[in-house]
PDB file of C-alpha atoms in Angstrom:
ATOM      1  CA  UNK L 102      -0.315  -0.352   0.376  1.00 66.00           C
ATOM      2  CA  UNK L 103       0.961   3.319  -1.202  1.00 79.00           C
ATOM      3  CA  UNK L 104      -0.998   5.270   1.970  1.00 79.00           C
ATOM      4  CA  UNK L 105       0.465   5.449   5.747  1.00 83.00           C
ATOM      5  CA  UNK L 106      -1.930   3.723   8.467  1.00 82.00           C
ATOM      6  CA  UNK L 107      -3.083   6.837   9.550  1.00 84.00           C
ATOM      7  CA  UNK L 108      -4.450   7.516   6.174  1.00 84.00           C
ATOM      8  CA  UNK L 109      -7.242   4.854   6.858  1.00 80.00           C
ATOM      9  CA  UNK L 110     -10.627   4.965   8.808  1.00 78.00           C
ATOM     10  CA  UNK L 111      -9.943   3.117  12.558  1.00 78.00           C
ATOM     11  CA  UNK L 112     -11.760  -0.775  12.090  1.00 74.00           C
ATOM     12  CA  UNK L 113     -14.655  -1.287  14.192  1.00 69.00           C
ATOM     13  CA  UNK L 114     -15.063  -3.784  16.616  1.00 62.00           C
ATOM     14  CA  UNK L 115     -18.757  -5.040  15.337  1.00 63.00           C
ATOM     15  CA  UNK L 116     -17.795  -4.821  11.669  1.00 62.00           C
ATOM     16  CA  UNK L 117     -16.351  -8.110   9.561  1.00 64.00           C
ATOM     17  CA  UNK L 118     -15.531  -6.104   6.956  1.00 64.00           C
ATOM     18  CA  UNK L 119     -11.580  -6.452   5.764  1.00 66.00           C
ATOM     19  CA  UNK L 120     -11.510  -3.801   3.077  1.00 74.00           C
ATOM     20  CA  UNK L 121      -9.910  -0.550   5.342  1.00 77.00           C
ATOM     21  CA  UNK L 122     -11.838   2.800   4.446  1.00 80.00           C
ATOM     22  CA  UNK L 123      -9.704   6.012   3.251  1.00 82.00           C
ATOM     23  CA  UNK L 124     -10.620   9.122   4.714  1.00 84.00           C
ATOM     24  CA  UNK L 125     -10.970  12.217   2.844  1.00 83.00           C
ATOM     25  CA  UNK L 126      -8.367  13.979   1.333  1.00 81.00           C
ATOM     26  CA  UNK L 127      -6.266  11.182   1.615  1.00 84.00           C
ATOM     27  CA  UNK L 128      -2.687  11.270  -0.583  1.00 84.00           C
ATOM     28  CA  UNK L 129      -0.187   8.659  -0.939  1.00 83.00           C
ATOM     29  CA  UNK L 130       3.005   9.013   0.635  1.00 82.00           C
ATOM     30  CA  UNK L 131       4.845   5.720   0.152  1.00 81.00           C
ATOM     31  CA  UNK L 132       6.888   4.544  -2.630  1.00 76.00           C
ATOM     32  CA  UNK L 133       9.461   2.207  -3.173  1.00 76.00           C
ATOM     33  CA  UNK L 134      12.231   3.443  -6.001  1.00 71.00           C
ATOM     34  CA  UNK L 135      14.902   1.601  -7.489  1.00 73.00           C
ATOM     35  CA  UNK L 136      18.465   3.567  -6.903  1.00 72.00           C
ATOM     36  CA  UNK L 137      19.759   5.161  -9.745  1.00 71.00           C
ATOM     37  CA  UNK L 138      22.738   4.344 -10.915  1.00 74.00           C
ATOM     38  CA  UNK L 139      25.767   6.460 -10.207  1.00 75.00           C
ATOM     39  CA  UNK L 140      26.283   8.565 -13.938  1.00 77.00           C
ATOM     40  CA  UNK L 141      29.743   7.833 -15.335  1.00 76.00           C
ATOM     41  CA  UNK L 142      32.122  10.734 -15.684  1.00 76.00           C
ATOM     42  CA  UNK L 143      33.197  10.981 -19.397  1.00 79.00           C
ATOM     43  CA  UNK L 144      36.141   9.138 -21.281  1.00 79.00           C
ATOM     44  CA  UNK L 145      37.732  12.909 -21.434  1.00 79.00           C
ATOM     45  CA  UNK L 146      37.073  13.892 -17.846  1.00 79.00           C
ATOM     46  CA  UNK L 147      38.435  10.474 -16.629  1.00 77.00           C
ATOM     47  CA  UNK L 148      41.354  11.065 -18.986  1.00 78.00           C
ATOM     48  CA  UNK L 149      42.547  15.091 -16.710  1.00 77.00           C
ATOM     49  CA  UNK L 150      41.495  13.375 -13.976  1.00 77.00           C
ATOM     50  CA  UNK L 151      44.428  10.703 -14.602  1.00 77.00           C
ATOM     51  CA  UNK L 152      46.438  13.411 -16.085  1.00 74.00           C
ATOM     52  CA  UNK L 153      45.907  15.538 -12.730  1.00 72.00           C
ATOM     53  CA  UNK L 154      46.691  12.199 -10.611  1.00 76.00           C
ATOM     54  CA  UNK L 155      49.660  11.201 -12.761  1.00 68.00           C
ATOM     55  CA  UNK L 156      50.982  15.039 -12.731  1.00 67.00           C
ATOM     56  CA  UNK L 157      50.537  15.650  -8.564  1.00 68.00           C
ATOM     57  CA  UNK L 158      52.507  12.170  -7.979  1.00 65.00           C
ATOM     58  CA  UNK L 159      54.985  13.042 -10.100  1.00 60.00           C
ATOM     59  CA  UNK L 160      55.582  16.417  -8.457  1.00 60.00           C
ATOM     60  CA  UNK L 161      55.579  14.868  -5.013  1.00 61.00           C
ATOM     61  CA  UNK L 162      58.488  12.724  -5.934  1.00 58.00           C
ATOM     62  CA  UNK L 163      60.296  15.977  -7.623  1.00 62.00           C
ATOM     63  CA  UNK L 164      59.998  17.462  -4.131  1.00 60.00           C
ATOM     64  CA  UNK L 165      63.612  18.706  -3.923  1.00 68.00           C
ATOM     65  CA  UNK L 166      65.472  17.995  -0.586  1.00 72.00           C
ATOM     66  CA  UNK L 167      68.167  18.990   1.196  1.00 75.00           C
ATOM     67  CA  UNK L 168      71.538  16.914  -0.016  1.00 78.00           C
ATOM     68  CA  UNK L 169      73.388  15.506   2.692  1.00 81.00           C
ATOM     69  CA  UNK L 170      76.137  18.132   5.129  1.00 80.00           C
ATOM     70  CA  UNK L 171      73.712  20.950   2.913  1.00 78.00           C
ATOM     71  CA  UNK L 172      72.816  24.429   4.940  1.00 81.00           C
ATOM     72  CA  UNK L 173      69.667  25.886   4.508  1.00 78.00           C
ATOM     73  CA  UNK L 174      71.216  28.886   3.082  1.00 81.00           C
ATOM     74  CA  UNK L 175      72.883  26.311   0.473  1.00 81.00           C
ATOM     75  CA  UNK L 176      70.134  24.422  -0.291  1.00 77.00           C
ATOM     76  CA  UNK L 177      67.488  28.075  -1.063  1.00 81.00           C
ATOM     77  CA  UNK L 178      70.465  28.846  -2.881  1.00 83.00           C
ATOM     78  CA  UNK L 179      70.358  25.878  -5.095  1.00 80.00           C
ATOM     79  CA  UNK L 180      66.513  26.111  -5.424  1.00 80.00           C
ATOM     80  CA  UNK L 181      66.689  29.043  -6.707  1.00 84.00           C
ATOM     81  CA  UNK L 182      69.532  28.722  -9.134  1.00 86.00           C
ATOM     82  CA  UNK L 183      67.925  25.760 -10.045  1.00 84.00           C
ATOM     83  CA  UNK L 184      64.649  27.662 -11.073  1.00 83.00           C
ATOM     84  CA  UNK L 185      66.615  30.847 -13.118  1.00 88.00           C
ATOM     85  CA  UNK L 186      67.918  27.900 -15.518  1.00 87.00           C
ATOM     86  CA  UNK L 187      64.045  26.399 -16.055  1.00 85.00           C
ATOM     87  CA  UNK L 188      63.103  29.881 -16.673  1.00 87.00           C
ATOM     88  CA  UNK L 189      66.549  30.830 -18.888  1.00 89.00           C
ATOM     89  CA  UNK L 190      65.231  27.537 -21.370  1.00 87.00           C
ATOM     90  CA  UNK L 191      62.026  28.542 -21.578  1.00 86.00           C
ATOM     91  CA  UNK L 192      62.845  32.111 -22.514  1.00 88.00           C
ATOM     92  CA  UNK L 193      65.113  30.692 -25.102  1.00 89.00           C
ATOM     93  CA  UNK L 194      62.466  28.268 -26.423  1.00 87.00           C
ATOM     94  CA  UNK L 195      60.587  31.399 -26.545  1.00 86.00           C
ATOM     95  CA  UNK L 196      62.651  33.273 -28.607  1.00 87.00           C
ATOM     96  CA  UNK L 197      63.406  30.581 -30.834  1.00 86.00           C
ATOM     97  CA  UNK L 198      59.793  30.299 -31.782  1.00 83.00           C
ATOM     98  CA  UNK L 199      59.089  34.043 -31.940  1.00 81.00           C
ATOM     99  CA  UNK L 200      62.480  33.899 -34.097  1.00 82.00           C
ATOM    100  CA  UNK L 201      60.819  31.168 -36.945  1.00 76.00           C
ATOM    101  CA  UNK L 202      57.973  33.010 -36.622  1.00 77.00           C
ATOM    102  CA  UNK L 203      59.269  36.515 -37.538  1.00 72.00           C
ATOM    103  CA  UNK L 204      61.325  34.454 -40.249  1.00 71.00           C
ATOM    104  CA  UNK L 205      57.820  32.780 -41.563  1.00 67.00           C
ATOM    105  CA  UNK L 206      56.178  36.543 -41.905  1.00 65.00           C
ATOM    106  CA  UNK L 207      59.042  37.908 -43.850  1.00 65.00           C
ATOM    107  CA  UNK L 208      58.928  35.328 -46.560  1.00 61.00           C
ATOM    108  CA  UNK L 209      54.945  36.369 -46.846  1.00 63.00           C
ATOM    109  CA  UNK L 210      55.964  40.022 -47.208  1.00 74.00           C
ATOM    110  CA  UNK L 211      56.047  41.178 -50.888  1.00 82.00           C
ATOM    111  CA  UNK L 212      59.578  42.128 -51.061  1.00 86.00           C
ATOM    112  CA  UNK L 213      62.477  41.857 -53.322  1.00 87.00           C
ATOM    113  CA  UNK L 214      63.855  38.731 -51.140  1.00 85.00           C
ATOM    114  CA  UNK L 215      61.435  37.050 -51.767  1.00 85.00           C
ATOM    115  CA  UNK L 216      60.815  36.977 -55.434  1.00 87.00           C
ATOM    116  CA  UNK L 217      64.356  37.673 -57.101  1.00 86.00           C
ATOM    117  CA  UNK L 218      64.773  33.806 -57.515  1.00 86.00           C
ATOM    118  CA  UNK L 219      61.330  33.781 -59.901  1.00 87.00           C
ATOM    119  CA  UNK L 220      62.631  35.715 -62.939  1.00 90.00           C
ATOM    120  CA  UNK L 221      58.950  35.203 -64.203  1.00 91.00           C
ATOM    121  CA  UNK L 222      57.703  37.393 -61.418  1.00 89.00           C
ATOM    122  CA  UNK L 223      59.986  39.966 -61.629  1.00 90.00           C
ATOM    123  CA  UNK L 224      59.678  39.957 -65.020  1.00 91.00           C
ATOM    124  CA  UNK L 225      56.561  40.946 -64.918  1.00 91.00           C
ATOM    125  CA  UNK L 226      56.277  43.184 -62.091  1.00 90.00           C
ATOM    126  CA  UNK L 227      59.631  45.163 -63.093  1.00 90.00           C
ATOM    127  CA  UNK L 228      59.942  44.816 -67.153  1.00 91.00           C
ATOM    128  CA  UNK L 229      63.808  43.160 -66.242  1.00 91.00           C
ATOM    129  CA  UNK L 230      65.032  39.847 -66.011  1.00 92.00           C
ATOM    130  CA  UNK L 231      67.214  38.593 -63.192  1.00 91.00           C
ATOM    131  CA  UNK L 232      70.631  39.866 -65.528  1.00 92.00           C
ATOM    132  CA  UNK L 233      69.176  43.629 -66.395  1.00 92.00           C
ATOM    133  CA  UNK L 234      67.952  44.282 -63.276  1.00 91.00           C
ATOM    134  CA  UNK L 235      72.193  43.083 -62.057  1.00 90.00           C
ATOM    135  CA  UNK L 236      73.301  45.341 -65.074  1.00 89.00           C
ATOM    136  CA  UNK L 237      70.880  48.132 -63.940  1.00 89.00           C
ATOM    137  CA  UNK L 238      71.406  48.071 -60.240  1.00 88.00           C
ATOM    138  CA  UNK L 239      75.106  47.910 -60.718  1.00 86.00           C
ATOM    139  CA  UNK L 240      74.198  51.659 -62.606  1.00 83.00           C
ATOM    140  CA  UNK L 241      72.379  53.013 -60.184  1.00 81.00           C
ATOM    141  CA  UNK L 242      73.878  51.875 -56.924  1.00 74.00           C
ATOM    142  CA  UNK L 243      75.419  54.807 -55.582  1.00 59.00           C
ATOM    143  CA  UNK L 244      79.345  54.883 -54.143  1.00 48.00           C
ATOM    144  CA  UNK L 245      80.750  53.559 -50.155  1.00 38.00           C
ATOM    145  CA  UNK L 246      77.488  51.888 -50.677  1.00 41.00           C
ATOM    146  CA  UNK L 247      73.758  52.800 -49.152  1.00 40.00           C
ATOM    147  CA  UNK L 248      74.344  49.968 -46.535  1.00 35.00           C
ATOM    148  CA  UNK L 249      75.999  51.816 -44.670  1.00 32.00           C
ATOM    149  CA  UNK L 250      73.423  54.592 -44.668  1.00 32.00           C
ATOM    150  CA  UNK L 251      76.186  57.117 -45.698  1.00 35.00           C
ATOM    151  CA  UNK L 252      75.202  60.646 -47.719  1.00 42.00           C
ATOM    152  CA  UNK L 253      75.261  59.863 -51.946  1.00 43.00           C
ATOM    153  CA  UNK L 254      75.045  62.916 -53.282  1.00 45.00           C
ATOM    154  CA  UNK L 255      74.823  62.931 -57.175  1.00 44.00           C
ATOM    155  CA  UNK L 256      74.508  66.924 -58.325  1.00 45.00           C
ATOM    156  CA  UNK L 257      73.359  67.866 -62.328  1.00 45.00           C
ATOM    157  CA  UNK L 258      72.274  71.026 -63.490  1.00 46.00           C
ATOM    158  CA  UNK L 259      72.545  72.387 -59.437  1.00 50.00           C
ATOM    159  CA  UNK L 260      69.668  69.597 -58.367  1.00 49.00           C
ATOM    160  CA  UNK L 261      71.226  67.285 -55.611  1.00 51.00           C
ATOM    161  CA  UNK L 262      69.514  63.957 -54.715  1.00 50.00           C
ATOM    162  CA  UNK L 263      70.789  61.919 -51.736  1.00 52.00           C
ATOM    163  CA  UNK L 264      69.847  58.067 -50.911  1.00 55.00           C
ATOM    164  CA  UNK L 265      70.569  56.664 -48.015  1.00 51.00           C
ATOM    165  CA  UNK L 266      70.527  60.053 -45.925  1.00 51.00           C
ATOM    166  CA  UNK L 267      67.884  60.072 -43.023  1.00 52.00           C
ATOM    167  CA  UNK L 268      65.953  58.287 -41.437  1.00 57.00           C
ATOM    168  CA  UNK L 269      66.073  54.327 -42.013  1.00 62.00           C
ATOM    169  CA  UNK L 270      63.567  53.337 -44.560  1.00 66.00           C
ATOM    170  CA  UNK L 271      61.106  51.003 -43.460  1.00 75.00           C
ATOM    171  CA  UNK L 272      62.587  48.684 -46.979  1.00 84.00           C
ATOM    172  CA  UNK L 273      65.222  47.680 -48.279  1.00 84.00           C
ATOM    173  CA  UNK L 274      67.204  49.876 -51.356  1.00 87.00           C
ATOM    174  CA  UNK L 275      65.895  47.016 -53.615  1.00 88.00           C
ATOM    175  CA  UNK L 276      62.582  46.804 -52.589  1.00 89.00           C
ATOM    176  CA  UNK L 277      62.252  50.865 -52.663  1.00 89.00           C
ATOM    177  CA  UNK L 278      63.484  50.560 -56.399  1.00 90.00           C
ATOM    178  CA  UNK L 279      61.401  47.474 -57.354  1.00 91.00           C
ATOM    179  CA  UNK L 280      58.680  49.903 -56.368  1.00 93.00           C
ATOM    180  CA  UNK L 281      59.517  52.508 -58.712  1.00 92.00           C
ATOM    181  CA  UNK L 282      59.822  50.015 -61.282  1.00 93.00           C
ATOM    182  CA  UNK L 283      55.881  48.356 -60.470  1.00 92.00           C
ATOM    183  CA  UNK L 284      55.237  51.794 -61.099  1.00 93.00           C
ATOM    184  CA  UNK L 285      56.534  52.964 -64.241  1.00 92.00           C
ATOM    185  CA  UNK L 286      55.999  49.051 -65.281  1.00 91.00           C
ATOM    186  CA  UNK L 287      52.116  48.291 -64.546  1.00 90.00           C
ATOM    187  CA  UNK L 288      50.873  52.161 -63.320  1.00 89.00           C
ATOM    188  CA  UNK L 289      50.174  51.061 -59.742  1.00 88.00           C
ATOM    189  CA  UNK L 290      48.316  53.783 -57.381  1.00 90.00           C
ATOM    190  CA  UNK L 291      50.359  54.892 -54.925  1.00 90.00           C
ATOM    191  CA  UNK L 292      47.679  53.659 -52.333  1.00 91.00           C
ATOM    192  CA  UNK L 293      47.670  50.399 -53.810  1.00 90.00           C
ATOM    193  CA  UNK L 294      51.586  50.511 -54.063  1.00 90.00           C
ATOM    194  CA  UNK L 295      51.601  50.808 -49.768  1.00 90.00           C
ATOM    195  CA  UNK L 296      48.993  48.604 -49.051  1.00 87.00           C
ATOM    196  CA  UNK L 297      51.732  45.601 -51.567  1.00 87.00           C
ATOM    197  CA  UNK L 298      54.587  47.130 -49.451  1.00 88.00           C
ATOM    198  CA  UNK L 299      52.860  47.021 -45.723  1.00 86.00           C
ATOM    199  CA  UNK L 300      54.203  50.969 -45.942  1.00 89.00           C
ATOM    200  CA  UNK L 301      52.233  54.248 -45.427  1.00 90.00           C
ATOM    201  CA  UNK L 302      51.183  56.194 -49.032  1.00 91.00           C
ATOM    202  CA  UNK L 303      53.673  58.976 -47.920  1.00 90.00           C
ATOM    203  CA  UNK L 304      56.583  57.124 -47.499  1.00 90.00           C
ATOM    204  CA  UNK L 305      55.676  55.241 -51.271  1.00 91.00           C
ATOM    205  CA  UNK L 306      55.901  59.002 -52.611  1.00 91.00           C
ATOM    206  CA  UNK L 307      58.920  59.815 -51.257  1.00 89.00           C
ATOM    207  CA  UNK L 308      60.690  56.350 -52.339  1.00 89.00           C
ATOM    208  CA  UNK L 309      59.067  57.393 -56.138  1.00 90.00           C
ATOM    209  CA  UNK L 310      60.037  60.970 -56.417  1.00 89.00           C
ATOM    210  CA  UNK L 311      63.510  59.812 -55.272  1.00 87.00           C
ATOM    211  CA  UNK L 312      64.268  56.960 -56.767  1.00 88.00           C
ATOM    212  CA  UNK L 313      62.689  58.940 -60.303  1.00 88.00           C
ATOM    213  CA  UNK L 314      65.157  62.152 -59.595  1.00 86.00           C
ATOM    214  CA  UNK L 315      68.145  59.594 -58.730  1.00 85.00           C
ATOM    215  CA  UNK L 316      67.895  57.940 -61.967  1.00 86.00           C
ATOM    216  CA  UNK L 317      67.144  61.025 -63.690  1.00 85.00           C
ATOM    217  CA  UNK L 318      70.477  61.858 -62.520  1.00 82.00           C
ATOM    218  CA  UNK L 319      72.048  58.618 -63.122  1.00 82.00           C
ATOM    219  CA  UNK L 320      71.021  57.322 -66.374  1.00 82.00           C
ATOM    220  CA  UNK L 321      71.429  61.211 -68.094  1.00 80.00           C
ATOM    221  CA  UNK L 322      75.515  60.584 -67.180  1.00 80.00           C
ATOM    222  CA  UNK L 323      75.108  57.687 -69.812  1.00 80.00           C
ATOM    223  CA  UNK L 324      75.760  58.789 -73.368  1.00 78.00           C
ATOM    224  CA  UNK L 325      72.562  57.624 -74.839  1.00 76.00           C
ATOM    225  CA  UNK L 326      73.063  59.130 -78.499  1.00 79.00           C
ATOM    226  CA  UNK L 327      75.283  57.603 -80.825  1.00 81.00           C
ATOM    227  CA  UNK L 328      77.206  59.440 -83.645  1.00 85.00           C
ATOM    228  CA  UNK L 329      76.144  60.270 -86.922  1.00 84.00           C
ATOM    229  CA  UNK L 330      78.528  56.992 -88.402  1.00 85.00           C
ATOM    230  CA  UNK L 331      76.825  54.692 -86.695  1.00 85.00           C
ATOM    231  CA  UNK L 332      73.690  55.797 -87.687  1.00 84.00           C
ATOM    232  CA  UNK L 333      73.429  55.600 -90.768  1.00 84.00           C
ATOM    233  CA  UNK L 334      75.949  52.530 -90.890  1.00 85.00           C
ATOM    234  CA  UNK L 335      73.821  50.121 -88.960  1.00 85.00           C
ATOM    235  CA  UNK L 336      69.924  52.337 -90.865  1.00 85.00           C
ATOM    236  CA  UNK L 337      67.915  49.155 -92.892  1.00 85.00           C
ATOM    237  CA  UNK L 338      68.363  50.181 -96.997  1.00 87.00           C
ATOM    238  CA  UNK L 339      64.064  51.517 -96.574  1.00 86.00           C
ATOM    239  CA  UNK L 340      65.142  53.978 -94.291  1.00 83.00           C
ATOM    240  CA  UNK L 341      67.829  54.841 -96.149  1.00 84.00           C
ATOM    241  CA  UNK L 342      65.268  55.606 -99.320  1.00 87.00           C
ATOM    242  CA  UNK L 343      62.320  57.182 -97.846  1.00 88.00           C
ATOM    243  CA  UNK L 344      64.030  59.017 -94.333  1.00 86.00           C
ATOM    244  CA  UNK L 345      67.845  59.124 -94.932  1.00 84.00           C
ATOM    245  CA  UNK L 346      67.554  61.727 -92.613  1.00 85.00           C
ATOM    246  CA  UNK L 347      66.265  59.722 -89.374  1.00 83.00           C
ATOM    247  CA  UNK L 348      68.334  59.897 -86.341  1.00 80.00           C
ATOM    248  CA  UNK L 349      65.919  58.139 -83.966  1.00 80.00           C
ATOM    249  CA  UNK L 350      63.092  56.529 -83.258  1.00 80.00           C
ATOM    250  CA  UNK L 351      61.123  57.211 -80.209  1.00 82.00           C
ATOM    251  CA  UNK L 352      58.529  55.178 -78.533  1.00 84.00           C
ATOM    252  CA  UNK L 353      56.497  56.545 -75.488  1.00 84.00           C
ATOM    253  CA  UNK L 354      54.280  55.092 -72.932  1.00 84.00           C
ATOM    254  CA  UNK L 355      51.500  57.376 -71.569  1.00 83.00           C
ATOM    255  CA  UNK L 356      50.114  57.140 -67.678  1.00 80.00           C
ATOM    256  CA  UNK L 357      47.068  57.677 -66.711  1.00 81.00           C
ATOM    257  CA  UNK L 358      47.741  60.684 -63.243  1.00 79.00           C
ATOM    258  CA  UNK L 359      45.657  62.589 -61.285  1.00 80.00           C
ATOM    259  CA  UNK L 360      45.438  66.388 -62.636  1.00 80.00           C
ATOM    260  CA  UNK L 361      43.656  69.396 -61.563  1.00 80.00           C
ATOM    261  CA  UNK L 362      40.454  69.842 -63.637  1.00 81.00           C
ATOM    262  CA  UNK L 363      41.401  73.649 -64.447  1.00 82.00           C
ATOM    263  CA  UNK L 364      43.255  74.408 -67.581  1.00 80.00           C
ATOM    264  CA  UNK L 365      44.878  77.118 -66.158  1.00 78.00           C
ATOM    265  CA  UNK L 366      46.005  75.046 -62.939  1.00 76.00           C
ATOM    266  CA  UNK L 367      47.128  72.012 -65.542  1.00 73.00           C
ATOM    267  CA  UNK L 368      49.957  74.590 -67.253  1.00 70.00           C
ATOM    268  CA  UNK L 369      51.387  75.467 -64.009  1.00 65.00           C
TER     269      UNK L 369
END
């Protein structure tokens, strides 16, 4: 029965009935429940607990103890030295990890060092093959070595251009030259070049202006016009007949530039 004895009316002495009568509003309160099985922890939780126990046991085994004949001061000093050595090893590992990360990040940057061995990509971006790049660099490189940050000044027509002077650039000289050539070759906008080389647009503008001026001065020193005798000797026969006075044929490339809408300002 699910009812307690007080939930029933008491039997009368004169009643022969075996069935008991429930009192009004009686509520069943007696139940027999099976014991619920204890929920088993997950496999991950059991592994974590086991790992913690193993670690605790290992740490208890490694608890340093004074050596025979070692004083408390010597013991404390030895423990401190071991702790410092462990910390130094951890720092060395962290430094090595960060060096590897920096090397990986540098290899992903848009830099000359990362594409110089890719002849196809270098020629597409700059219009120069690796051999021509080497020749151009040999002509453009100032004396005394820019890498030492010494001032290299070239004067022509009263103008001065200094490469390597002033604040150190975020880009190497090869990167700056490649940036300038990409601008000339592909006509990329300065904002786009800044994003490619990870520098601000002001730096891009200064680099292009500096290198264009420097190339003008350096290339201007190279004699580009041959003698008339050489031109006449190498002139094709068809030109000799129809255009005997032809000295040179100039091919030009048009680059779009920003300009003011006012014609008077364009003429200034």
